[in-house]
mmCIF file of C-alpha atoms in Angstrom:
data_model
loop_
_atom_site.group_PDB
_atom_site.id
_atom_site.type_symbol
_atom_site.label_atom_id
_atom_site.label_comp_id
_atom_site.label_asym_id
_atom_site.label_seq_id
_atom_site.Cartn_x
_atom_site.Cartn_y
_atom_site.Cartn_z
ATOM 1 C CA MET Y 1 23.781 5.362 8.353
ATOM 2 C CA ILE Y 2 21.271 8.276 8.017
ATOM 3 C CA SER Y 3 21.228 8.206 4.256
ATOM 4 C CA THR Y 4 20.369 4.758 4.524
ATOM 5 C CA LEU Y 5 17.462 5.258 6.652
ATOM 6 C CA MET Y 6 15.968 8.494 4.310
ATOM 7 C CA TRP Y 7 16.296 6.006 1.196
ATOM 8 C CA VAL Y 8 14.616 3.292 3.288
ATOM 9 C CA CYS Y 9 11.772 5.790 4.348
ATOM 10 C CA ILE Y 10 11.576 6.959 0.809
ATOM 11 C CA LEU Y 11 10.952 3.500 -0.940
ATOM 12 C CA THR Y 12 8.494 2.865 1.661
ATOM 13 C CA LEU Y 13 6.477 5.971 0.887
ATOM 14 C CA VAL Y 14 6.657 5.007 -2.892
ATOM 15 C CA ILE Y 15 5.479 1.164 -1.743
ATOM 16 C CA HIS Y 16 2.724 2.261 0.181
ATOM 17 C CA SER Y 17 1.624 5.029 -2.638
ATOM 18 C CA VAL Y 18 1.682 2.882 -5.182
ATOM 19 C CA GLU Y 19 -0.329 0.204 -3.572
ATOM 20 C CA THR Y 20 -3.137 2.371 -2.156
ATOM 21 C CA LEU Y 21 -3.399 4.074 -5.993
ATOM 22 C CA SER Y 22 -4.363 0.456 -6.910
ATOM 23 C CA TYR Y 23 -8.184 1.766 -6.024
ATOM 24 C CA ALA Y 24 -7.652 4.813 -8.333
ATOM 25 C CA ILE Y 25 -6.972 1.982 -11.370
ATOM 26 C CA ARG Y 26 -9.812 -0.831 -10.321
ATOM 27 C CA LEU Y 27 -12.173 2.611 -10.321
ATOM 28 C CA SER Y 28 -11.096 4.157 -13.782
ATOM 29 C CA GLY Y 29 -11.842 0.351 -14.742
ATOM 30 C CA VAL Y 30 -15.410 0.179 -13.551
ATOM 31 C CA ARG Y 31 -16.301 3.743 -14.866
ATOM 32 C CA ALA Y 32 -15.202 2.823 -18.144
ATOM 33 C CA GLY Y 33 -16.260 -0.697 -18.359
ATOM 34 C CA LYS Y 34 -13.258 -2.144 -18.770
ATOM 35 C CA LEU Y 35 -12.013 -3.690 -15.219
ATOM 36 C CA ALA Y 36 -10.495 -6.425 -17.050
ATOM 37 C CA VAL Y 37 -7.779 -4.118 -18.540
ATOM 38 C CA ALA Y 38 -7.616 -1.970 -15.631
ATOM 39 C CA LEU Y 39 -6.567 -5.120 -13.811
ATOM 40 C CA SER Y 40 -3.832 -5.557 -16.111
ATOM 41 C CA ILE Y 41 -2.482 -2.098 -15.627
ATOM 42 C CA THR Y 42 -2.975 -2.984 -11.798
ATOM 43 C CA GLY Y 43 -0.043 -6.021 -12.059
ATOM 44 C CA VAL Y 44 1.761 -3.384 -13.941
ATOM 45 C CA VAL Y 45 1.844 -0.923 -11.488
ATOM 46 C CA VAL Y 46 1.910 -3.409 -8.701
ATOM 47 C CA LEU Y 47 5.529 -4.217 -9.958
ATOM 48 C CA VAL Y 48 6.514 -0.953 -9.201
ATOM 49 C CA SER Y 49 5.695 -1.305 -5.703
ATOM 50 C CA ARG Y 50 7.248 -4.741 -5.678
ATOM 51 C CA THR Y 51 11.008 -3.498 -7.490
ATOM 52 C CA ALA Y 52 11.143 -0.894 -4.455
ATOM 53 C CA ASN Y 53 10.739 -3.551 -2.080
ATOM 54 C CA LEU Y 54 13.098 -5.471 -3.323
ATOM 55 C CA ILE Y 55 15.252 -2.606 -2.847
ATOM 56 C CA GLN Y 56 14.048 -1.474 0.702
ATOM 57 C CA ALA Y 57 14.217 -4.967 2.463
ATOM 58 C CA PRO Y 58 18.179 -4.933 1.796
ATOM 59 C CA LEU Y 59 18.593 -1.172 3.060
ATOM 60 C CA THR Y 60 16.547 -2.524 6.252
ATOM 61 C CA ALA Y 61 18.649 -5.094 7.239
ATOM 62 C CA LYS Y 62 21.969 -3.132 6.859
ATOM 63 C CA LEU Y 63 20.411 -1.070 9.584
ATOM 64 C CA ILE Y 64 20.290 -4.238 11.469
ATOM 65 C CA ASP Y 65 24.197 -4.901 10.401
ATOM 66 C CA GLN Y 66 24.700 -1.544 11.620
ATOM 67 C CA ALA Y 67 23.327 -1.807 14.856
ATOM 68 C CA LYS Y 68 25.389 -5.009 15.862
ATOM 69 C CA GLY Y 69 27.867 -3.814 18.818
ATOM 70 C CA SER Y 70 25.995 -0.847 19.110
ATOM 71 C CA GLU Y 71 23.648 -0.147 22.403
ATOM 72 C CA SER Y 72 23.608 3.177 21.678
ATOM 73 C CA PHE Y 73 21.997 2.548 18.156
ATOM 74 C CA PRO Y 74 18.299 3.732 18.058
ATOM 75 C CA LEU Y 75 17.238 1.161 15.891
ATOM 76 C CA GLU Y 76 13.251 0.568 16.951
ATOM 77 C CA THR Y 77 13.216 4.513 16.687
ATOM 78 C CA TYR Y 78 14.516 3.897 13.102
ATOM 79 C CA PHE Y 79 11.844 1.370 12.675
ATOM 80 C CA ARG Y 80 9.141 3.417 13.848
ATOM 81 C CA TYR Y 81 10.282 6.176 11.262
ATOM 82 C CA ILE Y 82 10.097 3.579 8.422
ATOM 83 C CA LEU Y 83 6.693 3.043 9.371
ATOM 84 C CA GLY Y 84 5.875 6.680 9.737
ATOM 85 C CA ALA Y 85 7.023 6.833 6.120
ATOM 86 C CA SER Y 86 4.238 4.272 5.446
ATOM 87 C CA SER Y 87 1.440 6.734 6.309
ATOM 88 C CA LEU Y 88 3.071 9.494 4.853
ATOM 89 C CA GLY Y 89 2.734 7.290 1.821
ATOM 90 C CA THR Y 90 -0.468 6.451 2.122
ATOM 91 C CA LEU Y 91 -1.925 10.283 2.903
ATOM 92 C CA VAL Y 92 0.072 11.200 -0.336
ATOM 93 C CA ALA Y 93 -1.951 8.852 -2.562
ATOM 94 C CA ILE Y 94 -4.888 9.536 -1.248
ATOM 95 C CA ALA Y 95 -4.020 13.369 -1.983
ATOM 96 C CA LEU Y 96 -3.255 12.194 -5.685
ATOM 97 C CA PHE Y 97 -6.251 9.676 -5.629
ATOM 98 C CA PRO Y 98 -8.960 12.122 -7.948
ATOM 99 C CA THR Y 99 -5.987 12.710 -10.151
ATOM 100 C CA PHE Y 100 -4.692 9.228 -10.807
ATOM 101 C CA VAL Y 101 -8.590 8.173 -11.533
ATOM 102 C CA PHE Y 102 -8.476 10.666 -14.753
ATOM 103 C CA LEU Y 103 -4.754 9.978 -15.431
ATOM 104 C CA PHE Y 104 -5.626 5.786 -15.333
ATOM 105 C CA ALA Y 105 -8.976 6.248 -17.416
ATOM 106 C CA ARG Y 106 -6.584 7.933 -20.076
ATOM 107 C CA VAL Y 107 -4.091 4.818 -19.630
ATOM 108 C CA ILE Y 108 -6.672 2.133 -20.217
ATOM 109 C CA ALA Y 109 -8.408 4.050 -23.193
ATOM 110 C CA HIS Y 110 -4.780 4.238 -24.838
ATOM 111 C CA LEU Y 111 -3.991 0.606 -24.148
ATOM 112 C CA GLU Y 112 -7.270 -0.494 -26.072
ATOM 113 C CA ILE Y 113 -6.094 1.543 -29.055
ATOM 114 C CA GLU Y 114 -2.236 0.401 -28.663
ATOM 115 C CA GLY Y 115 -2.909 -3.188 -27.761
ATOM 116 C CA SER Y 116 -0.134 -3.994 -25.695
ATOM 117 C CA ILE Y 117 2.279 -2.790 -22.444
ATOM 118 C CA PRO Y 118 5.007 -2.102 -24.183
ATOM 119 C CA LYS Y 119 3.628 -0.737 -27.414
ATOM 120 C CA LEU Y 120 1.605 2.144 -25.088
ATOM 121 C CA ILE Y 121 4.962 2.753 -22.902
ATOM 122 C CA SER Y 122 6.577 3.652 -26.318
ATOM 123 C CA SER Y 123 3.794 6.010 -27.357
ATOM 124 C CA VAL Y 124 4.589 8.185 -24.425
ATOM 125 C CA THR Y 125 5.664 11.225 -25.846
ATOM 126 C CA VAL Y 126 6.623 14.593 -24.038
ATOM 127 C CA ASP Y 127 3.945 16.432 -25.332
ATOM 128 C CA LYS Y 128 1.107 13.563 -23.853
ATOM 129 C CA ILE Y 129 3.497 13.806 -20.717
ATOM 130 C CA ARG Y 130 2.605 17.729 -20.749
ATOM 131 C CA HIS Y 131 -0.896 17.557 -21.239
ATOM 132 C CA ALA Y 132 -1.218 15.074 -18.540
ATOM 133 C CA LYS Y 133 -1.111 18.266 -15.932
ATOM 134 C CA HIS Y 134 -4.939 18.804 -17.110
ATOM 135 C CA HIS Y 135 -5.929 15.898 -15.353
ATOM 136 C CA LEU Y 136 -4.588 17.279 -12.377
ATOM 137 C CA ARG Y 137 -7.028 17.416 -9.383
ATOM 138 C CA LYS Y 138 -6.762 19.238 -6.502
ATOM 139 C CA PRO Y 139 -8.056 16.829 -3.139
ATOM 140 C CA ARG Y 140 -11.121 19.076 -1.359
ATOM 141 C CA LEU Y 141 -12.092 19.128 2.186
ATOM 142 C CA SER Y 142 -15.481 18.308 0.468
ATOM 143 C CA MET Y 143 -14.386 14.964 -0.659
ATOM 144 C CA LEU Y 144 -14.076 13.908 3.083
ATOM 145 C CA ARG Y 145 -17.454 15.582 4.500
ATOM 146 C CA SER Y 146 -18.822 13.270 1.459
ATOM 147 C CA LEU Y 147 -18.048 9.817 2.793
ATOM 148 C CA ARG Y 148 -20.466 7.821 4.057
ATOM 149 C CA TYR Y 149 -20.838 4.093 4.890
ATOM 150 C CA TYR Y 150 -22.839 3.310 1.788
ATOM 151 C CA GLY Y 151 -23.536 -0.314 3.012
ATOM 152 C CA ILE Y 152 -20.235 -0.907 3.201
ATOM 153 C CA PRO Y 153 -19.770 -3.259 6.021
ATOM 154 C CA LYS Y 154 -17.706 -1.583 8.595
ATOM 155 C CA ARG Y 155 -16.097 -4.957 9.819
ATOM 156 C CA LEU Y 156 -14.364 -4.152 5.900
ATOM 157 C CA LEU Y 157 -13.055 -1.587 6.923
ATOM 158 C CA VAL Y 158 -11.764 -3.040 10.185
ATOM 159 C CA LEU Y 159 -10.618 -6.198 8.607
ATOM 160 C CA ASN Y 160 -8.625 -3.502 5.895
ATOM 161 C CA ALA Y 161 -7.131 -1.736 8.582
ATOM 162 C CA VAL Y 162 -5.808 -4.580 10.305
ATOM 163 C CA VAL Y 163 -4.342 -6.339 7.467
ATOM 164 C CA THR Y 164 -2.874 -3.277 6.273
ATOM 165 C CA ALA Y 165 -1.241 -3.340 9.343
ATOM 166 C CA ILE Y 166 0.218 -7.216 9.536
ATOM 167 C CA TYR Y 167 1.475 -6.594 6.031
ATOM 168 C CA THR Y 168 3.132 -3.024 6.863
ATOM 169 C CA VAL Y 169 5.016 -4.978 10.112
ATOM 170 C CA GLY Y 170 5.602 -8.174 8.426
ATOM 171 C CA VAL Y 171 9.275 -7.604 7.146
ATOM 172 C CA LEU Y 172 10.160 -5.220 9.963
ATOM 173 C CA SER Y 173 9.021 -7.005 12.693
ATOM 174 C CA SER Y 174 10.922 -9.894 11.571
ATOM 175 C CA LEU Y 175 14.087 -7.956 11.236
ATOM 176 C CA TYR Y 176 13.694 -6.652 14.279
ATOM 177 C CA ALA Y 177 13.177 -10.021 15.970
ATOM 178 C CA ALA Y 178 16.642 -10.869 14.095
ATOM 179 C CA HIS Y 179 18.146 -8.058 16.469
ATOM 180 C CA LEU Y 180 16.513 -9.346 19.416
ATOM 181 C CA VAL Y 181 18.036 -13.028 18.853
ATOM 182 C CA PRO Y 182 21.238 -12.695 17.367
ATOM 183 C CA ALA Y 183 21.803 -16.474 17.521
ATOM 184 C CA TYR Y 184 18.785 -17.081 15.185
ATOM 185 C CA SER Y 185 19.246 -13.602 13.275
ATOM 186 C CA MET Y 186 19.148 -15.240 9.797
ATOM 187 C CA THR Y 187 16.381 -17.840 10.598
ATOM 188 C CA ALA Y 188 13.962 -14.362 12.482
ATOM 189 C CA SER Y 189 14.955 -12.468 8.932
ATOM 190 C CA GLN Y 190 13.853 -14.330 7.018
ATOM 191 C CA SER Y 191 10.783 -16.055 8.752
ATOM 192 C CA SER Y 192 8.310 -12.470 7.852
ATOM 193 C CA GLY Y 193 5.820 -14.944 6.612
ATOM 194 C CA LEU Y 194 5.072 -16.159 10.175
ATOM 195 C CA ILE Y 195 3.272 -12.507 9.933
ATOM 196 C CA ASN Y 196 2.397 -12.082 6.980
ATOM 197 C CA GLY Y 197 0.912 -15.427 6.235
ATOM 198 C CA ILE Y 198 -2.008 -14.371 8.856
ATOM 199 C CA ALA Y 199 -2.381 -11.372 6.920
ATOM 200 C CA THR Y 200 -2.545 -13.292 3.554
ATOM 201 C CA ILE Y 201 -5.385 -15.632 4.634
ATOM 202 C CA MET Y 202 -7.211 -12.678 6.197
ATOM 203 C CA MET Y 203 -7.144 -11.050 3.050
ATOM 204 C CA THR Y 204 -8.207 -13.799 0.804
ATOM 205 C CA VAL Y 205 -11.091 -15.235 3.033
ATOM 206 C CA PHE Y 206 -12.357 -12.057 3.942
ATOM 207 C CA VAL Y 207 -11.733 -8.896 2.622
ATOM 208 C CA ASP Y 208 -10.884 -9.046 -1.227
ATOM 209 C CA PRO Y 209 -14.265 -11.493 -1.791
ATOM 210 C CA GLN Y 210 -16.461 -8.147 -0.039
ATOM 211 C CA LEU Y 211 -14.546 -5.951 -2.296
ATOM 212 C CA ALA Y 212 -15.057 -8.176 -5.556
ATOM 213 C CA LEU Y 213 -18.669 -7.934 -4.372
ATOM 214 C CA ILE Y 214 -18.862 -4.321 -4.077
ATOM 215 C CA THR Y 215 -17.096 -3.941 -7.464
ATOM 216 C CA ASP Y 216 -19.249 -6.096 -9.353
ATOM 217 C CA LYS Y 217 -22.547 -4.251 -7.889
ATOM 218 C CA ALA Y 218 -20.779 -1.166 -9.077
ATOM 219 C CA ILE Y 219 -20.568 -2.738 -12.692
ATOM 220 C CA ALA Y 220 -24.146 -3.641 -12.560
ATOM 221 C CA ASN Y 221 -25.760 -0.328 -11.008
ATOM 222 C CA ALA Y 222 -25.496 3.308 -11.916
ATOM 223 C CA GLU Y 223 -25.985 4.228 -8.664
ATOM 224 C CA ALA Y 224 -23.736 1.839 -6.696
ATOM 225 C CA ARG Y 225 -20.993 3.448 -9.668
ATOM 226 C CA SER Y 226 -21.559 6.328 -8.362
ATOM 227 C CA LYS Y 227 -20.774 5.735 -4.939
ATOM 228 C CA LEU Y 228 -17.607 3.402 -5.615
ATOM 229 C CA GLY Y 229 -15.623 6.641 -5.479
ATOM 230 C CA ARG Y 230 -16.521 7.207 -1.702
ATOM 231 C CA ILE Y 231 -16.529 3.577 -0.650
ATOM 232 C CA PHE Y 232 -12.634 3.433 -1.895
ATOM 233 C CA GLY Y 233 -11.875 6.636 0.183
ATOM 234 C CA LEU Y 234 -13.451 4.716 3.219
ATOM 235 C CA LEU Y 235 -10.937 1.740 1.785
ATOM 236 C CA MET Y 236 -7.953 4.264 1.449
ATOM 237 C CA ILE Y 237 -8.664 6.314 5.009
ATOM 238 C CA SER Y 238 -8.952 2.384 6.565
ATOM 239 C CA ARG Y 239 -5.637 1.451 5.210
ATOM 240 C CA PHE Y 240 -3.784 5.113 6.573
ATOM 241 C CA ALA Y 241 -5.571 4.128 9.767
ATOM 242 C CA GLY Y 242 -3.842 0.235 9.290
ATOM 243 C CA THR Y 243 -0.076 2.211 8.867
ATOM 244 C CA LEU Y 244 -0.871 3.968 12.309
ATOM 245 C CA LEU Y 245 -2.322 0.558 13.704
ATOM 246 C CA ALA Y 246 1.259 -0.719 12.740
ATOM 247 C CA GLN Y 247 3.151 1.150 15.152
ATOM 248 C CA LEU Y 248 1.116 -0.444 17.934
ATOM 249 C CA PHE Y 249 1.794 -4.401 16.394
ATOM 250 C CA PHE Y 250 5.455 -4.122 15.488
ATOM 251 C CA LEU Y 251 7.197 -5.262 18.631
ATOM 252 C CA PRO Y 252 4.585 -7.831 19.203
ATOM 253 C CA GLY Y 253 5.616 -8.923 15.866
ATOM 254 C CA ALA Y 254 8.959 -8.906 16.600
ATOM 255 C CA TYR Y 255 8.973 -10.832 19.788
ATOM 256 C CA TRP Y 256 6.243 -13.143 18.338
ATOM 257 C CA VAL Y 257 8.708 -14.222 15.503
ATOM 258 C CA SER Y 258 11.856 -14.160 17.905
ATOM 259 C CA LEU Y 259 9.823 -16.663 20.180
ATOM 260 C CA VAL Y 260 8.808 -18.952 17.639
ATOM 261 C CA VAL Y 261 12.523 -19.029 16.039
ATOM 262 C CA GLN Y 262 13.787 -20.137 18.786
ATOM 263 C CA TRP Y 263 11.159 -23.087 19.759
ATOM 264 C CA LEU Y 264 11.876 -24.603 16.319
#
């Protein structure tokens, strides 16, 4: 039981770390003038997140099975630990961000030489892995002090936090709803779209276009390009705030799903 929870937390940490570090790939692409190449690498990196999610979801569902017939099983507490792992994963990504900006810049350069992802992977040697330590960058307090709004709309930061919160609780709330309404457990466990659909609409309509505009301005303007790293820093902090906000959204999301599946 504890080992299952531990693995779910580790996988959740990996998922949120990888998704947050996608900002580092975008920044590396803008600085190198190779945004299209960077976005293709983003797809490969996000694949790691989705693979981890494929393992995490059934393990989390296993906790629901273990809670059946046991009134003392601390299921809600366990789920909040998982939400806490998402916050920790985002913090890890923020700490690793400077390092990964440099590392992904090297990956983009090597991809241009090799011409494909399989060739790029096959070209990795032990010496290259050892050389990666030269790109390590320690996070500094001055990075936080240098963060400013730089013309980024405050509503974008708020929306990014809200969307992150909704995505974070989508699967967990639907699984907890299966625990709340055992008669509809199968339907509830497969109803994360009732929550994630809202986040997808908000992301597509409000967040992604704004982020695209900010990135395009950075490509066309050297001054905007110098500020892009700090803008991404603000967006990562808003993602972290979203994972904390998810603690508040968790139970309302679960009750929302349970009500909808009973109504259907």
